[in-house]
Short mmCIF file of C-alpha atoms in Angstrom, two decimals:
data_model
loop_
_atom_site.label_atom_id
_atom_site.label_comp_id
_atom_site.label_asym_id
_atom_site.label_seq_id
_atom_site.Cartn_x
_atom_site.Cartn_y
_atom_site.Cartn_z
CA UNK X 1213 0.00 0.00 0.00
CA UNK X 1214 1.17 3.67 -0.44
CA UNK X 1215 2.45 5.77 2.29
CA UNK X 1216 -0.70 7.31 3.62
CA UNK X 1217 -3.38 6.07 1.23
CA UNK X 1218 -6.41 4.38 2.70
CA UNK X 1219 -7.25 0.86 1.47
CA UNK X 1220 -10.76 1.30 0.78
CA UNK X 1221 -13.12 4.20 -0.60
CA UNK X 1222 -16.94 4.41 0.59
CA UNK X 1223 -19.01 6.72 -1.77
CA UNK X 1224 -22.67 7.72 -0.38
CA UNK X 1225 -22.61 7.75 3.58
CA UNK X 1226 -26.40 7.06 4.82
CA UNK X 1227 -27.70 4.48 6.39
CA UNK X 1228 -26.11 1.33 4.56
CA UNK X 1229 -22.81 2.84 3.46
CA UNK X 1230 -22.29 4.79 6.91
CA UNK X 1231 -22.65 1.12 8.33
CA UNK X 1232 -20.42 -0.55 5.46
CA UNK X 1233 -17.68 2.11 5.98
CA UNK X 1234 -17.70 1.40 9.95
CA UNK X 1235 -17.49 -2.10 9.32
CA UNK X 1236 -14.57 -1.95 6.82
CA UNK X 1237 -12.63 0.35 9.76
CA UNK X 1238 -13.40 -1.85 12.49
CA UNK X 1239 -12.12 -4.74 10.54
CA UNK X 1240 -8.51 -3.11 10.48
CA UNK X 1241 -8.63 -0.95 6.84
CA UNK X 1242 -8.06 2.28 6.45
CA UNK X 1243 -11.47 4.09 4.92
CA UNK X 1244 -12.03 6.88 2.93
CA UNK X 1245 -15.41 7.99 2.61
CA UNK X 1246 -17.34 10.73 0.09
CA UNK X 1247 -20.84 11.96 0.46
CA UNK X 1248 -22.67 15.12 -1.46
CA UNK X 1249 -23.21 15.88 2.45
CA UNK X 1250 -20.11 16.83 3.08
CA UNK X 1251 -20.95 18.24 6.54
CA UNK X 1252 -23.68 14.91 7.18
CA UNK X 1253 -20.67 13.33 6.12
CA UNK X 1254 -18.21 14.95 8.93
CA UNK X 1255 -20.77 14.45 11.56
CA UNK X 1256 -20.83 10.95 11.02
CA UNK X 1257 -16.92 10.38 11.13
CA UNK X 1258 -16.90 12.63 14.49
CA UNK X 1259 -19.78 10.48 16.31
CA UNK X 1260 -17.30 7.64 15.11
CA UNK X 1261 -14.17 8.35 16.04
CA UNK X 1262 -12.67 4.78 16.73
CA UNK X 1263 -13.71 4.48 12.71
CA UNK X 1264 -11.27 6.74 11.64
CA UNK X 1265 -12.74 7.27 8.45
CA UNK X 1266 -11.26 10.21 6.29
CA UNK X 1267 -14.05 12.34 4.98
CA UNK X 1268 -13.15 14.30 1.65
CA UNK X 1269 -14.40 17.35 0.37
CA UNK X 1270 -14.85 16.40 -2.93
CA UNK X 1271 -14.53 13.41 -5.27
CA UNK X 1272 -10.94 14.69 -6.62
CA UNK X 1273 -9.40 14.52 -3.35
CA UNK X 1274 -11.43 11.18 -2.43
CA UNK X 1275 -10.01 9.66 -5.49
CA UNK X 1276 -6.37 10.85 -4.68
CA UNK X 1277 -6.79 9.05 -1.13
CA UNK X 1278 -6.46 5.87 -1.90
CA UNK X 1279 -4.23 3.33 -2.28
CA UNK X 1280 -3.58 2.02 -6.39
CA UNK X 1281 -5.91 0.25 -7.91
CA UNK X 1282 -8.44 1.60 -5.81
CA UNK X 1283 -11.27 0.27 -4.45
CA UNK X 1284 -14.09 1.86 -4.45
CA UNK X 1285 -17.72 1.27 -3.01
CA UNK X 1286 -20.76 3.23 -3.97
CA UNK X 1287 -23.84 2.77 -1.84
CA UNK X 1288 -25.94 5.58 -3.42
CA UNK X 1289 -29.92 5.21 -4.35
CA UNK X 1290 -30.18 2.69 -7.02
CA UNK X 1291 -30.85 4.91 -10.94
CA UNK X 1292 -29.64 7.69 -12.00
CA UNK X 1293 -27.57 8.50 -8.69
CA UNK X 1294 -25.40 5.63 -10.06
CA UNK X 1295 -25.14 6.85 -13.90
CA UNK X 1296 -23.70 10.36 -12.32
CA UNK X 1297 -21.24 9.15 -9.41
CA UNK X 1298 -19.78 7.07 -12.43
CA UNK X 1299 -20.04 10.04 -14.81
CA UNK X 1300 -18.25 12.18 -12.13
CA UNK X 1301 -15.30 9.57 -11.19
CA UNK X 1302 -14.70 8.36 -15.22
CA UNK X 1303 -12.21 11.15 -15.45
CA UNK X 1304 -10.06 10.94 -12.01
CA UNK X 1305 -10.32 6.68 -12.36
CA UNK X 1306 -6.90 5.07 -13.47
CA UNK X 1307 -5.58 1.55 -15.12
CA UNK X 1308 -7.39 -1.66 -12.89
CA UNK X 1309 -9.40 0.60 -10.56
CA UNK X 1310 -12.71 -1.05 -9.36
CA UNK X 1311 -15.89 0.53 -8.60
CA UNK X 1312 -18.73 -1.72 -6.99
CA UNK X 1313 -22.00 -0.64 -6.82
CA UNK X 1314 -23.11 -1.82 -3.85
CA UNK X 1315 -26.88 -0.75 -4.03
CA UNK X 1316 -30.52 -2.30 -5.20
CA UNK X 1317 -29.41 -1.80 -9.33
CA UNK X 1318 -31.47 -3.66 -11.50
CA UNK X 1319 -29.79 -5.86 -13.39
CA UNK X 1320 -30.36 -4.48 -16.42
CA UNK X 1321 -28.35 -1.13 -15.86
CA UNK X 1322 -25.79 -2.98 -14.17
CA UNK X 1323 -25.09 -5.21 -17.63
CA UNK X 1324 -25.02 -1.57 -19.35
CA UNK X 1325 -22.59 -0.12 -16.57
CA UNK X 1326 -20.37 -3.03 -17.23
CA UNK X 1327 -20.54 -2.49 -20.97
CA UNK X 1328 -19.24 0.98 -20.25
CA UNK X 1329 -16.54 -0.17 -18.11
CA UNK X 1330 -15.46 -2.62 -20.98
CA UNK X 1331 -14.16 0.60 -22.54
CA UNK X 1332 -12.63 2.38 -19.97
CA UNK X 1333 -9.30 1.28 -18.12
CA UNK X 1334 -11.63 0.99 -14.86
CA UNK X 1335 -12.91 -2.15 -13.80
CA UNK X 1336 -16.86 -2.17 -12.65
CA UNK X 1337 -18.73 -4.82 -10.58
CA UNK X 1338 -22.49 -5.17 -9.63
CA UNK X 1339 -23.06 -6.27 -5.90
CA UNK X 1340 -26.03 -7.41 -4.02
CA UNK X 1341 -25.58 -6.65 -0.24
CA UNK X 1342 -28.20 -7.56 1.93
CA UNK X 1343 -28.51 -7.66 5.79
CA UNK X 1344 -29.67 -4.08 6.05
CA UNK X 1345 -28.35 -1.51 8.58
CA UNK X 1346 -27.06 -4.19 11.50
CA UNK X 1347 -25.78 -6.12 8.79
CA UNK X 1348 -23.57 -3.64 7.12
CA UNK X 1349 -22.29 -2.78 10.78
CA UNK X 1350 -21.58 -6.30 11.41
CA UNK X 1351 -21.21 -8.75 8.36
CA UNK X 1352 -23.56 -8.51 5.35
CA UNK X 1353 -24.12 -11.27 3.29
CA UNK X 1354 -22.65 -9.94 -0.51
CA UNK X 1355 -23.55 -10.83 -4.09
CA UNK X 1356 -20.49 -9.92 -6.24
CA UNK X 1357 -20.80 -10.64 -9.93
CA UNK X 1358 -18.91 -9.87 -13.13
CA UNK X 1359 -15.31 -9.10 -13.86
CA UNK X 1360 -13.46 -12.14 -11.92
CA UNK X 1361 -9.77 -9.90 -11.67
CA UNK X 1362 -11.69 -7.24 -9.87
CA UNK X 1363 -13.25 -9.98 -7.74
CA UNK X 1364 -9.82 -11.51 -6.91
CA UNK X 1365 -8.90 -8.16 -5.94
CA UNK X 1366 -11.56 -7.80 -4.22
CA UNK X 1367 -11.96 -11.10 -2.13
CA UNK X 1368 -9.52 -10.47 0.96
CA UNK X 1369 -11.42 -7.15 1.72
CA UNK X 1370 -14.81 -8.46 1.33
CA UNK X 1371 -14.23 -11.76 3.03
CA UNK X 1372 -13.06 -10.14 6.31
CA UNK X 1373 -15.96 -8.21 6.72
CA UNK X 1374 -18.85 -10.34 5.36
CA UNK X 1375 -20.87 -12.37 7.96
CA UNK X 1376 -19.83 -15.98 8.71
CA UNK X 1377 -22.18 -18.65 7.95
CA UNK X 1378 -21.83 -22.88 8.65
CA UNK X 1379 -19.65 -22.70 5.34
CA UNK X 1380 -17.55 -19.36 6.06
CA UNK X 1381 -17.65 -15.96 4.96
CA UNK X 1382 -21.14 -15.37 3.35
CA UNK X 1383 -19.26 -13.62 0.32
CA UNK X 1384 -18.68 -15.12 -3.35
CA UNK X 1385 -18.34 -14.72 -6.71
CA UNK X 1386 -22.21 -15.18 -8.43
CA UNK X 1387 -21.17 -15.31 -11.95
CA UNK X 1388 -20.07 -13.56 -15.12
CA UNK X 1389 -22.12 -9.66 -15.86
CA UNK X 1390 -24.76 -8.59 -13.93
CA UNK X 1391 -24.72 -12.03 -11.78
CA UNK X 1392 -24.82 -10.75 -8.84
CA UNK X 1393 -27.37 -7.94 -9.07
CA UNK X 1394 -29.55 -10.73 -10.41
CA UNK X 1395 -29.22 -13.15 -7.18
CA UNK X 1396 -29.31 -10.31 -5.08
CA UNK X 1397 -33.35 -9.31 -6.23
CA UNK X 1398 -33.92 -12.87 -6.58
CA UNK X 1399 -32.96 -12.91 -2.86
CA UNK X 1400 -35.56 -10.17 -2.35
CA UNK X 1401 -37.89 -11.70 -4.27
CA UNK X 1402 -37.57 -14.77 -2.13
CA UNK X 1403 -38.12 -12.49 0.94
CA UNK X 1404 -41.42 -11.07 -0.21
CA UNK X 1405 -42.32 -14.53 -0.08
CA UNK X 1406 -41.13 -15.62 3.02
CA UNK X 1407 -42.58 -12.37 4.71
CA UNK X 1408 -45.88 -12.80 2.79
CA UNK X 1409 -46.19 -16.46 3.97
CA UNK X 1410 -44.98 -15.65 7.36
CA UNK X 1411 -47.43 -12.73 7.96
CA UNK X 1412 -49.97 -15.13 7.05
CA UNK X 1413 -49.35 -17.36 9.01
CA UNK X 1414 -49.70 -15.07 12.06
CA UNK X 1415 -52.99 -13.29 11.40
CA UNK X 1416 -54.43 -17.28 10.93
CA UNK X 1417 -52.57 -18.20 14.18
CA UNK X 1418 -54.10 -14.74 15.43
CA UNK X 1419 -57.70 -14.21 14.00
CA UNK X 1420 -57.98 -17.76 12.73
CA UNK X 1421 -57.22 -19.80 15.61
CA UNK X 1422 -58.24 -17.07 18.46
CA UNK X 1423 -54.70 -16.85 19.90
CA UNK X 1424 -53.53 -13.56 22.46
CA UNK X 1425 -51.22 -11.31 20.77
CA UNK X 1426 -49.05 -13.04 23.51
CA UNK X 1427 -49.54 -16.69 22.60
CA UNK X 1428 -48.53 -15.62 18.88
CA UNK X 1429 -45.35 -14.19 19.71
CA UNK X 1430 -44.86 -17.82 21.75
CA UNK X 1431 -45.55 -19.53 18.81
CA UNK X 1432 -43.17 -18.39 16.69
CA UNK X 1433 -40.51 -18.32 19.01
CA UNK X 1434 -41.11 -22.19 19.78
CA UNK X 1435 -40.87 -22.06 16.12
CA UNK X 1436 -37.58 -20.57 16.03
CA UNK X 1437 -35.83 -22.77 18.19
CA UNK X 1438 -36.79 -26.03 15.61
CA UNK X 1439 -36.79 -26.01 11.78
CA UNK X 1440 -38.78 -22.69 11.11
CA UNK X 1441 -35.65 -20.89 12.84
CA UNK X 1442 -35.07 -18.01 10.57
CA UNK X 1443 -34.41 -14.27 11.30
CA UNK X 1444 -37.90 -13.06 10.08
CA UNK X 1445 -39.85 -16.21 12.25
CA UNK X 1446 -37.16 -14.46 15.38
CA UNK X 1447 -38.22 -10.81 14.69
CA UNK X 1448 -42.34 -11.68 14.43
CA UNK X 1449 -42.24 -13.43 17.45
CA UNK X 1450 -40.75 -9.82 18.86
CA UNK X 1451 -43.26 -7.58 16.72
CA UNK X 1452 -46.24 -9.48 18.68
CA UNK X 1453 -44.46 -8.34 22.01
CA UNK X 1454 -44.17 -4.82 21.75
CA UNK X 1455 -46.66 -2.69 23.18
CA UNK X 1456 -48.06 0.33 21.82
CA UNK X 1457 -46.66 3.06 23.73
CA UNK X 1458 -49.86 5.24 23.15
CA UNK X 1459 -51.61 2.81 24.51
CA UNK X 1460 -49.79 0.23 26.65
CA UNK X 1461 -53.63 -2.07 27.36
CA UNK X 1462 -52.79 -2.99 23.45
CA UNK X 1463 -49.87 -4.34 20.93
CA UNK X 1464 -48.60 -1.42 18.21
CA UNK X 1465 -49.16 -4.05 15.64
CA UNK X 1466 -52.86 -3.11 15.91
CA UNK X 1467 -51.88 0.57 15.18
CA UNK X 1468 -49.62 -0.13 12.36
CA UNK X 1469 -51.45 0.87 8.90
CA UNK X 1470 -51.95 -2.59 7.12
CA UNK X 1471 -50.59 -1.38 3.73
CA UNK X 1472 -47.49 -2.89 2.87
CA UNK X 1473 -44.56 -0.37 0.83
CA UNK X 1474 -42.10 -2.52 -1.19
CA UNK X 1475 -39.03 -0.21 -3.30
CA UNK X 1476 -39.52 -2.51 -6.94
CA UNK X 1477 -36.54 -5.15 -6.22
CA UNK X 1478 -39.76 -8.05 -5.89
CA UNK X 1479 -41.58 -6.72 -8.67
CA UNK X 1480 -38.18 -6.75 -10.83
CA UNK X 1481 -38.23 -10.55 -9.87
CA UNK X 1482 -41.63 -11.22 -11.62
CA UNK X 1483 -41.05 -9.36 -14.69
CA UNK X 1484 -37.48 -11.12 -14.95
CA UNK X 1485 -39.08 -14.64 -14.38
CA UNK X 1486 -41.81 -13.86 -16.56
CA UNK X 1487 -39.42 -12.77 -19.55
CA UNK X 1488 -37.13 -16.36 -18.64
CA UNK X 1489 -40.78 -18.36 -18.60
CA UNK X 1490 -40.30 -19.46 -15.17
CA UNK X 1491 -43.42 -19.70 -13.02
CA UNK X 1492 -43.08 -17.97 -9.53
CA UNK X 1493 -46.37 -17.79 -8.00
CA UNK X 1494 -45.49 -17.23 -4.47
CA UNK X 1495 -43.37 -14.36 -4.84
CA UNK X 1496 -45.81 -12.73 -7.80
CA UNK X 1497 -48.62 -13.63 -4.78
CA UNK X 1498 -46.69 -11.89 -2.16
CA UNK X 1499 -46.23 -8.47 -4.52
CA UNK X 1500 -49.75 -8.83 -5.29
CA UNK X 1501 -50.91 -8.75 -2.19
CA UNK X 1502 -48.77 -5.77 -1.00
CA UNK X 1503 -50.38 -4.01 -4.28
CA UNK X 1504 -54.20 -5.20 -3.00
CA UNK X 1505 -52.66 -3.67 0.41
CA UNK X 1506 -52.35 -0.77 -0.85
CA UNK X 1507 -56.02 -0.15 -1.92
CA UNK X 1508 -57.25 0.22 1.67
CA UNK X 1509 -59.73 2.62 1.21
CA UNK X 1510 -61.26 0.95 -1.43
CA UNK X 1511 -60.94 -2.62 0.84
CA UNK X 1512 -62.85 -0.84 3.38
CA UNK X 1513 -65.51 -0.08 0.73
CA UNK X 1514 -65.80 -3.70 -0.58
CA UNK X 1515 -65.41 -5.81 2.55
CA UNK X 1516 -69.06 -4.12 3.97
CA UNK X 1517 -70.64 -4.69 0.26
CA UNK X 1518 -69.89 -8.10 1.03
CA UNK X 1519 -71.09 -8.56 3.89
CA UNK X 1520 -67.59 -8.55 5.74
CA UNK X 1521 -67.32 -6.72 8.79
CA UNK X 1522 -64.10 -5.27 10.45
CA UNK X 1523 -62.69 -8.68 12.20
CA UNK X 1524 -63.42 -8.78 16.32
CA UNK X 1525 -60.63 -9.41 18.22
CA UNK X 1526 -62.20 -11.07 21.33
CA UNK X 1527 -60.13 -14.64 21.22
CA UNK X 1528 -62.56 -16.51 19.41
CA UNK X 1529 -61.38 -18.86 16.84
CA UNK X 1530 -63.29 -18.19 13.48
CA UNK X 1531 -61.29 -20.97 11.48
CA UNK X 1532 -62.13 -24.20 12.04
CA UNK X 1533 -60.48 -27.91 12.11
CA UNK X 1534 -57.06 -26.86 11.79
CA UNK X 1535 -54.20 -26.79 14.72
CA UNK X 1536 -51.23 -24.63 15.23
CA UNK X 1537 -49.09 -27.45 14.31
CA UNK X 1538 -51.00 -27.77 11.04
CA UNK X 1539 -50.58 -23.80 10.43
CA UNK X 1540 -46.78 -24.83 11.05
CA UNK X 1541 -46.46 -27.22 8.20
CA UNK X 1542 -48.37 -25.23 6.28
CA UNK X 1543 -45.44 -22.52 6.32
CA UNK X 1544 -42.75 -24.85 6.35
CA UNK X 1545 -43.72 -26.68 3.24
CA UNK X 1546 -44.99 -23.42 1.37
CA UNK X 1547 -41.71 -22.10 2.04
CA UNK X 1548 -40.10 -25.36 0.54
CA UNK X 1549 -41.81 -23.92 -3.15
CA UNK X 1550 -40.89 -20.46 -2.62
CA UNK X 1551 -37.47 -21.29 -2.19
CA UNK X 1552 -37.84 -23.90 -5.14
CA UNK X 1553 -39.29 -21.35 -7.48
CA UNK X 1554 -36.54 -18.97 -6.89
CA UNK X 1555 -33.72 -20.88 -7.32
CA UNK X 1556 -35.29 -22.07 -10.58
CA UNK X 1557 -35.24 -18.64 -12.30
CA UNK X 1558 -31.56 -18.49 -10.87
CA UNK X 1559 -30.65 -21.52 -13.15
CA UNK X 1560 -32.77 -20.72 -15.69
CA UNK X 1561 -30.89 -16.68 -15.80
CA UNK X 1562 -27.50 -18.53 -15.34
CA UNK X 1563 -28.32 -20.81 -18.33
CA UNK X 1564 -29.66 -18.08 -20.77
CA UNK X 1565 -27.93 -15.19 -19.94
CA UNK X 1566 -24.50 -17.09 -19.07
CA UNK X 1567 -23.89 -16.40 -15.83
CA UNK X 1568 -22.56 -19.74 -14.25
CA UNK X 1569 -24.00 -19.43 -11.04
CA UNK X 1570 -23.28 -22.03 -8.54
CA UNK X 1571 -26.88 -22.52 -6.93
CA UNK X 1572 -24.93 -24.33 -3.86
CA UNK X 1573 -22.86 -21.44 -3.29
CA UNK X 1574 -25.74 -18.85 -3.22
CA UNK X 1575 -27.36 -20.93 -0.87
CA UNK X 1576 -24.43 -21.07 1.40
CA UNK X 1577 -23.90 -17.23 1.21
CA UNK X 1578 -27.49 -16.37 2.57
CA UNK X 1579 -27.23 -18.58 5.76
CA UNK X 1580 -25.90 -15.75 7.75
CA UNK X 1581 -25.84 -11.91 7.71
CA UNK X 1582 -29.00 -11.58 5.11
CA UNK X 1583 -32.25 -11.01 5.55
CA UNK X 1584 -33.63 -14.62 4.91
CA UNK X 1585 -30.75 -16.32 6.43
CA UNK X 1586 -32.60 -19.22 8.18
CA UNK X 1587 -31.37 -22.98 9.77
CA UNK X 1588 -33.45 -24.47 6.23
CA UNK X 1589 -30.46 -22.91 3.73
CA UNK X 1590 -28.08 -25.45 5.14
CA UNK X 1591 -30.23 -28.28 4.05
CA UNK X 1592 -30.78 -25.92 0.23
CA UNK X 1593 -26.78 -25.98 0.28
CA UNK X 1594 -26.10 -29.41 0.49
CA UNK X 1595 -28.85 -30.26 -1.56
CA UNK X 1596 -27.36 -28.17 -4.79
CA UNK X 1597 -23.71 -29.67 -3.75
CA UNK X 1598 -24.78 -33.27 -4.43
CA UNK X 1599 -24.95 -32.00 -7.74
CA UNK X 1600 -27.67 -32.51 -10.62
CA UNK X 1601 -30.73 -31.24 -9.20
CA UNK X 1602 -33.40 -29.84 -11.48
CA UNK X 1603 -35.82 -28.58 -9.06
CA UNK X 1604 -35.40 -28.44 -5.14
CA UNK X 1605 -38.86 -30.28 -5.20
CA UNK X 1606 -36.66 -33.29 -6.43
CA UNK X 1607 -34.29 -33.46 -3.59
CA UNK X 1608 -35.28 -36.44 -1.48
CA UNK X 1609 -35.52 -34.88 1.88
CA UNK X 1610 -37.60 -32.28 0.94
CA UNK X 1611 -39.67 -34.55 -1.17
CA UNK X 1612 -40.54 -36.07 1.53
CA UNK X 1613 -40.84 -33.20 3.78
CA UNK X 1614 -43.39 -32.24 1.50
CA UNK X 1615 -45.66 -35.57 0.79
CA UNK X 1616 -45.69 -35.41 5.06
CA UNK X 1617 -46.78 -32.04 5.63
CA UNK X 1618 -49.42 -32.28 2.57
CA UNK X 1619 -52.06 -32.79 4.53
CA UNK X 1620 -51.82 -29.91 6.92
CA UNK X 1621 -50.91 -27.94 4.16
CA UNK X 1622 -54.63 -28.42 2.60
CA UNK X 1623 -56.01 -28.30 5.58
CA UNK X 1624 -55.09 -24.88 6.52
CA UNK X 1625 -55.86 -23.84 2.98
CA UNK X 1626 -59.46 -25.34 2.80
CA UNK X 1627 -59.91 -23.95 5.92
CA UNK X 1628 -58.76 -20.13 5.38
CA UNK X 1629 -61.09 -20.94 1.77
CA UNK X 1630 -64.17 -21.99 4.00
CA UNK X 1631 -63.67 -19.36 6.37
CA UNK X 1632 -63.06 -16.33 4.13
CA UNK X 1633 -59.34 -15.64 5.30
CA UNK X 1634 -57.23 -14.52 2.81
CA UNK X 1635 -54.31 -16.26 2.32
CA UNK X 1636 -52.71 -15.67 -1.09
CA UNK X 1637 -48.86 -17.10 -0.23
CA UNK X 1638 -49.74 -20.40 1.16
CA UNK X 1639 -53.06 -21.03 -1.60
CA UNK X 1640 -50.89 -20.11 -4.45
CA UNK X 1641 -47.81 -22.17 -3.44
CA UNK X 1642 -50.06 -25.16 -2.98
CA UNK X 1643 -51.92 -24.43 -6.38
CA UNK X 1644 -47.99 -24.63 -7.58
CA UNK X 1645 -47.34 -27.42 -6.21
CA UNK X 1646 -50.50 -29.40 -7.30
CA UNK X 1647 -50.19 -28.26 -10.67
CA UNK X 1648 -45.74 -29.43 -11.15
CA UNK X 1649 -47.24 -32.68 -9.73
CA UNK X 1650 -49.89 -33.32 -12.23
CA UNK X 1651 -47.99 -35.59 -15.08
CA UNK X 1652 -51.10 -34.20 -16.90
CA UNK X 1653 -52.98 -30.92 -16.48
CA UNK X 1654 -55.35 -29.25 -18.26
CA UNK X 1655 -53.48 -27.10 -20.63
CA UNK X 1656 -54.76 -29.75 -23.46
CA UNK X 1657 -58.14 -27.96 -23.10
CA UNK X 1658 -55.88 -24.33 -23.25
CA UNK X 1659 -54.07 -25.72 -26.91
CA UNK X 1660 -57.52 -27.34 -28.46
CA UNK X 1661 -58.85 -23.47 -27.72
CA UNK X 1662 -56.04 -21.55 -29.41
CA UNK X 1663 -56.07 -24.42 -32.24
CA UNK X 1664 -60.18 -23.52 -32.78
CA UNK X 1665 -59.86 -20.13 -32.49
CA UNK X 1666 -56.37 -18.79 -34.09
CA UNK X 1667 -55.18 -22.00 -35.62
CA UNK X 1668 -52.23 -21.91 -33.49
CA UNK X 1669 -51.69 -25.40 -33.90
CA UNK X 1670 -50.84 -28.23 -31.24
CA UNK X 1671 -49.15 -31.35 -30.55
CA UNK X 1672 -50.30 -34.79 -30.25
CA UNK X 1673 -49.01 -37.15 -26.73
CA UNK X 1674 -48.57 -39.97 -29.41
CA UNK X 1675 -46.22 -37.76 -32.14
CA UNK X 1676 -44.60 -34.61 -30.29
CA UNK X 1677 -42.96 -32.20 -32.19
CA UNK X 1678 -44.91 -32.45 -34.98
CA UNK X 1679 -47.27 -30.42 -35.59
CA UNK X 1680 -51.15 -30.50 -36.22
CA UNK X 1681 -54.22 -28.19 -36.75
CA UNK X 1682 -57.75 -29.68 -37.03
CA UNK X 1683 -60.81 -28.10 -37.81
CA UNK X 1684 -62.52 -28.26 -34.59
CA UNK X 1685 -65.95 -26.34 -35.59
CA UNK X 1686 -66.76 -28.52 -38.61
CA UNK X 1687 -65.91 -31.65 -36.61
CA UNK X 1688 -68.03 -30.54 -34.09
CA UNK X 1689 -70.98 -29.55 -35.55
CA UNK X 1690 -71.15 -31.59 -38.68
#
C-alpha cells in the first residue's frame, strides 16, 4: 500500500454505506469515505471516532486518497444516482481501478454499466448486499458478480468483513455480468415470499385460531428454536411483544397501517421470471398482495358490500379444524416452493444469460448476515452440492418433507377458503405445487382453444414435435 493512502473508498454515507464504511474500519482498513453531504458526512466520522474514516471534500481529493488500484464502493440510491457518481469519477479513475455498486441496481443497468466499463481502463462490478443496517455494521451477506480480476482483488477485503455462515464468509463470486445484481433481487424476491407467507401465518394463528397477541409471539418463538428458525420467524415473534406506547392495554401491531410499501426489487423478480418463462407464483402472490394492500380505502368499501365486517378481536377462533401445528407445516412446506421457485429462475438466468451461477454457493452465502438467512439454507446448500438437481422439489428430503406435511398444508388452505381468510402465499404455493405434480394438467383444453380459435396449432401425446391443426368447428358440428 502507499504511504498514507487508505485501502478502501466508501461513496454515499447514509444508512447502509455509513454502516459498510464502519465495518470496513473496524475490521482493520483504512477508509475513505465521500458523500454530497459533506458536513452529514463529517458528523458521522466525528460520532465515530474509533472508525477513523477520512471524509473528503470532494470526489478529486477522495479519489487521490487511496491506495492504487483503488477500491471503491458506492452505496448511493439505485438509478440515476449511479449513472452520475460514475459520470463524475470516469475522469479521475486510473488503469485496474474497481468501482462496486453496492446498491438495489437492476440488473439491467448494471449489464449496461459493465458495458461501459469494458471501454474504460476501470474495472466495474455489480453487488447485491443484503442484511440491512445491523448487517452492514456487522457482516452482510454480498452478491459480487462480473469481472473475476476485480473480484480476486476484491476477495480479501470483502471476506473479512462479510458475515460468517456454517460454510464461512457469506461472500462469493455469483457469476459472469450482472450475476450478482440478479441473485441479489432474486434474494428479495424470495423475501417477499417468506414475509408474505410468514405474515400469514400469524394473522391465521391470530384471528384464525383465536390466539392472544401473547400466545402468537410464543408460537413463533417455539418455532424458532426447531426447523422454522429463521431471522424473520425471530423478529415476528418480537413484533407481537411490543406494546403500543400510546396505549400500553394494546400491541402497536394493531396501530400499524396494514398497507405494505415494497421499493420494486420483488416486482423486478416477476417481470425477470416472466421474460425467462419461469413460473413464480409465491413471490408474484406476495407483490400482489402488497399491491391489494395498498387499496385500503377501497378494501374498506368492498369488505361491507360483502357482507364482511371489520374482524373482532375477542379470542374466538373463526377458522375451524385446523391446529397450530397444522398452520406450522403449512409454512414450512410453502416455504419449501418459494425457495424452489426462486432458485429455478436463478438456473434458468444462469443458463440463458450465461452467468454460471453455482446454486450451492448462493445458498451457502445467505445462511448468515441476510435477511432470509434461516437454519433451512443449510439443508438448500447441500442439496445443490450433491450435484444434478433440477428442481429443489426433487431433492429427497424435501420430497418427503413435502408428501408429510401435505395434509396440513390443505387443511389450513381449505380452511382459510371456508372461512373467508385470505391467504394468497400459502393457496398459491399449494396451487404450484398441485399443478408441477400433475404428469397431466389441463393445458390440453388451453391448446384445443387456441387451435379452434387462431389456428395456433398443437401437438399430439402420441407424435410430439410435430405439428397438427384440425378443424374443430366442422368436426363438431357436422
Amino acid at each position: 500500500m502507499q504511504a498514507g493512502r487508505n485501502d478502501v473508498g466508501v461513496i454515499g454515507l447514509g444508512v447502509m454505506g455509513a454502516s459498510l464504511a464502519r465495518n470496513f474500519a473496524s475490521r482493520g482498513f483504512s477508509v475513505a469515505g465521500f458523500d454530497r453531504r459533506v458536513d452529514e458526512a463529517r458528523e458521522l466520522a466525528a460520532r465515530h471516532p474509533e472508525a477513523k474514516l477520512a471524509i473528503a471534500d470532494d470526489l478529486p481529493s477522495f479519489v487521490a486518497s487511496l491506495e492504487r488500484p483503488r477500491r471503491i464502493v458506492l452505496l448511493v440510491v439505485a438509478g440515476q444516482a449511479v449513472d452520475d457518481v460514475l459520470d463524475a469519477l470516469d475522469p479521475l479513475l486510473e488503469e485496474d481501478d474497481i468501482v462496486v455498486d453496492g446498491g438495489n441496481s437492476l440488473f439491467l443497468d448494471t449489464d449496461r454499466r459493465a458495458t461501459r466499463a469494458e471501454q474504460r481502463p476501470w474495472r466495474f462490478v455489480g453487488m447485491g448486499v443484503s442484511g440491512g443496517e445491523e448487517g452492514a455494521l456487522l457482516g452482510p451477506s454480498m452478491m459480487p458478480g462480473g469481472d473475476l480480476e476485480a473480484w480476486e482483488r476484491l476477495a480479501p477485503v470483502l471476506r473479512k468483513i462479510a458475515a460468517i455462515g456454517s460454510g464461512g464468509p457469506c461472500v462469493t463470486h455469483c457469476g459472469a455480468g450482472s450475476a450478482g445484481h440478479f441473485v441479489k433481487m432474486v434474494h428479495n424476491g424470495i423475501e417477499y415470499g417468506d414475509m408474505q407467507l410468514i405474515a400469514e401465518s400469524a394473522i391465521l394463528l391470530r384471528d384464525g385460531l383465536g390466539l392472544s397477541p401473547d400466545a402468537v409471539a410464543d408460537v413463533f418463538s417455539t418455532w424458532n428454536a426447531g426447523e422454522l428458525e429463521s431471522f424473520l420467524v425471530e423478529i415476528t415473534a418480537d413484533i407481537f411483544r411490543v406494546k403500543d406506547p400510546e396505549a400500553p392495554s394494546a400491541i402497536l401491531l394493531d396501530a400499524v397501517l396494514d398497507r405494505a410499501g415494497q421499493k420494486g426489487t420483488g416486482r423486478w423478480t416477476v417481470i425477470a421470471a416472466a421474460e425467462l418463462a419461469v413460473a413464480i407464483p409465491t413471490i408474484a402472490a406476495a407483490v400482489d398482495a402488497r399491491i391489494v394492500s395498498g387499496d385500503k380505502s377501497l378494501r374498506e368499501r368492498i369488505a361491507p358490500a360483502l357482507g364482511r365486517d371489520a374482524i373482532a378481536r375477542d379470542g374466538g377462533a373463526r377458522v375451524e379444524g385446523v391446529s397450530v401445528d397444522d398452520v406450522r407445516d403449512a409454512l414450512y412446506a410453502a416455504k419449501i416452493t418459494s425457495y424452489a421457485q426462486g432458485f429455478s429462475l436463478l438456473a434458468r438466468a444462469s443458463d440463458q444469460k450465461g452467468y454460471g451461477t453455482n446454486l450451492g454457493e448462493v445458498a451457502r452465502i445467505w445462511t448468515a448476515g441476510c435477511i432470509i438467512r434461516a437454519r433451512f439454507l443449510d439443508r438448500v446448500t447441500a442439496a445443490f452440492a450433491r450435484g444434478g438437481l433440477v428442481s429443489l422439489i426433487l431433492a429427497p428430503d424435501f420430497a418427503d418433507e413435502l408428501r408429510r406435511r401435505l395434509p396440513a398444508w390443505r387443511r389450513v388452505v381449505a380452511a382459510c377458503a371456508r372461512a373467508g381468510v385470505a391467504a394468497p402465499g400459502l393457496c398459491t404455493s399449494l396451487a404450484w405445487l398441485d399443478g408441477m405434480a400433475t404428469a397431466r394438467g389441463s393445458a390440453s383444453v388451453i391448446q384445443a382453444q387456441r387451435d379452434y380459435f387462431g389456428a395456433h396449432g398443437y401437438e399430439r401425446l402420441d407424435r410430439p414435435g410435430v405439428p397438427q391443426h384440425t378443424a374443430w368447428k366442422k368436426l363438431a358440428r357436422g
